[in-house]
Amino acid sequence: MAAVLPASSSSERAVYVVQLNIVLYAFAYQLQRPVEPFLVKSLSEGADAATVAATYGRLQSFFQMAQTVGSPIVGALLDRWGPRRCSVLVFGCCAASYAILAAATSLRDLFLAKAAATLQAGFLVAQAGVATAT
């Protein structure tokens, strides 16, 4: 006689889906991070190392500023729309950011990719999703 496994509840499935999404989110983020300094260098058109380093620092500062501005916005949207819709928004912003980054032909494009990441708050949405599901 075959053992009958208990059916997984919908909240457990929701938590697993959130965890899978966060793994994909973190994986994509960590894949692009090591490439950025080389993109800055290749798009800096013969600038010296100090200028490239300063430009990369400005790019990272801009990204952190965008995240600081975007997180409260995502929090407000979470309260209004819920985790499911916000997850779609956040992953859409991630996809847009990575697409712009992949197609970048100038430093301006790199900064534009970081601007698209303003609403890239996947961990915040994941926390809300797990809290809602459990």
PDB file of N, CA and C in Angstrom, residues 2 9 11 24 27 29-30 37 48 53 55 58 74 79 82 94 96-97 105 110-111 129 132:
ATOM      1  N   ALA A   2       0.583   2.153  -0.871  1.00  0.00           N
ATOM      2  CA  ALA A   2       1.392   3.364  -1.004  1.00  0.00           C
ATOM      3  C   ALA A   2       1.052   4.345   0.112  1.00  0.00           C
ATOM      4  N   SER A   9      -0.492  22.806   2.015  1.00  0.00           N
ATOM      5  CA  SER A   9      -1.472  23.895   2.087  1.00  0.00           C
ATOM      6  C   SER A   9      -1.073  25.013   1.124  1.00  0.00           C
ATOM      7  N   SER A  11      -0.734  28.091   1.799  1.00  0.00           N
ATOM      8  CA  SER A  11       0.240  29.002   2.408  1.00  0.00           C
ATOM      9  C   SER A  11       1.657  28.435   2.296  1.00  0.00           C
ATOM     10  N   LEU A  24      15.949  33.437  -7.333  1.00  0.00           N
ATOM     11  CA  LEU A  24      16.161  33.960  -8.690  1.00  0.00           C
ATOM     12  C   LEU A  24      16.552  35.434  -8.659  1.00  0.00           C
ATOM     13  N   PHE A  27      20.114  35.688  -7.346  1.00  0.00           N
ATOM     14  CA  PHE A  27      21.032  35.121  -8.336  1.00  0.00           C
ATOM     15  C   PHE A  27      21.277  36.104  -9.485  1.00  0.00           C
ATOM     16  N   TYR A  29      20.850  39.343  -9.434  1.00  0.00           N
ATOM     17  CA  TYR A  29      21.559  40.511  -8.910  1.00  0.00           C
ATOM     18  C   TYR A  29      23.050  40.208  -8.762  1.00  0.00           C
ATOM     19  N   GLN A  30      23.367  39.040  -8.220  1.00  0.00           N
ATOM     20  CA  GLN A  30      24.769  38.693  -8.000  1.00  0.00           C
ATOM     21  C   GLN A  30      25.506  38.378  -9.303  1.00  0.00           C
ATOM     22  N   PRO A  37      31.858  46.896 -12.930  1.00  0.00           N
ATOM     23  CA  PRO A  37      33.110  47.664 -13.043  1.00  0.00           C
ATOM     24  C   PRO A  37      33.730  47.581 -14.439  1.00  0.00           C
ATOM     25  N   ASP A  48      41.464  57.346 -17.161  1.00  0.00           N
ATOM     26  CA  ASP A  48      42.438  56.704 -16.278  1.00  0.00           C
ATOM     27  C   ASP A  48      41.711  55.937 -15.162  1.00  0.00           C
ATOM     28  N   ALA A  53      37.279  54.517 -11.370  1.00  0.00           N
ATOM     29  CA  ALA A  53      36.891  54.160 -10.004  1.00  0.00           C
ATOM     30  C   ALA A  53      35.886  55.166  -9.443  1.00  0.00           C
ATOM     31  N   THR A  55      33.837  57.047 -11.174  1.00  0.00           N
ATOM     32  CA  THR A  55      32.570  56.880 -11.899  1.00  0.00           C
ATOM     33  C   THR A  55      31.808  55.676 -11.365  1.00  0.00           C
ATOM     34  N   ARG A  58      30.266  56.644  -8.119  1.00  0.00           N
ATOM     35  CA  ARG A  58      29.067  57.464  -8.321  1.00  0.00           C
ATOM     36  C   ARG A  58      27.886  56.597  -8.763  1.00  0.00           C
ATOM     37  N   VAL A  74       7.700  51.328  -2.471  1.00  0.00           N
ATOM     38  CA  VAL A  74       7.273  49.926  -2.567  1.00  0.00           C
ATOM     39  C   VAL A  74       6.484  49.531  -1.319  1.00  0.00           C
ATOM     40  N   ASP A  79       1.101  48.027   0.843  1.00  0.00           N
ATOM     41  CA  ASP A  79      -0.094  48.231   1.653  1.00  0.00           C
ATOM     42  C   ASP A  79      -1.337  48.384   0.781  1.00  0.00           C
ATOM     43  N   GLY A  82      -0.849  44.842  -2.258  1.00  0.00           N
ATOM     44  CA  GLY A  82      -0.547  43.509  -1.764  1.00  0.00           C
ATOM     45  C   GLY A  82       0.720  42.947  -2.388  1.00  0.00           C
ATOM     46  N   CYS A  94      13.179  44.935 -12.185  1.00  0.00           N
ATOM     47  CA  CYS A  94      14.454  44.205 -12.276  1.00  0.00           C
ATOM     48  C   CYS A  94      14.769  43.847 -13.725  1.00  0.00           C
ATOM     49  N   ALA A  96      13.642  45.247 -16.443  1.00  0.00           N
ATOM     50  CA  ALA A  96      13.949  46.466 -17.194  1.00  0.00           C
ATOM     51  C   ALA A  96      15.361  46.951 -16.900  1.00  0.00           C
ATOM     52  N   SER A  97      15.730  46.928 -15.639  1.00  0.00           N
ATOM     53  CA  SER A  97      17.069  47.367 -15.246  1.00  0.00           C
ATOM     54  C   SER A  97      18.148  46.506 -15.900  1.00  0.00           C
ATOM     55  N   THR A 105      25.285  51.334 -23.997  1.00  0.00           N
ATOM     56  CA  THR A 105      26.352  51.758 -24.901  1.00  0.00           C
ATOM     57  C   THR A 105      27.031  53.026 -24.410  1.00  0.00           C
ATOM     58  N   LEU A 110      24.098  53.235 -18.139  1.00  0.00           N
ATOM     59  CA  LEU A 110      24.312  52.535 -16.871  1.00  0.00           C
ATOM     60  C   LEU A 110      23.542  53.217 -15.743  1.00  0.00           C
ATOM     61  N   PHE A 111      23.573  54.542 -15.741  1.00  0.00           N
ATOM     62  CA  PHE A 111      22.819  55.275 -14.726  1.00  0.00           C
ATOM     63  C   PHE A 111      21.311  55.109 -14.942  1.00  0.00           C
ATOM     64  N   GLY A 129       5.196  38.996   1.494  1.00  0.00           N
ATOM     65  CA  GLY A 129       4.526  37.808   0.956  1.00  0.00           C
ATOM     66  C   GLY A 129       4.490  36.667   1.952  1.00  0.00           C
ATOM     67  N   THR A 132       2.116  37.544   4.796  1.00  0.00           N
ATOM     68  CA  THR A 132       0.719  37.414   4.373  1.00  0.00           C
ATOM     69  C   THR A 132       0.309  35.946   4.294  1.00  0.00           C
TER      70      THR A 132
END
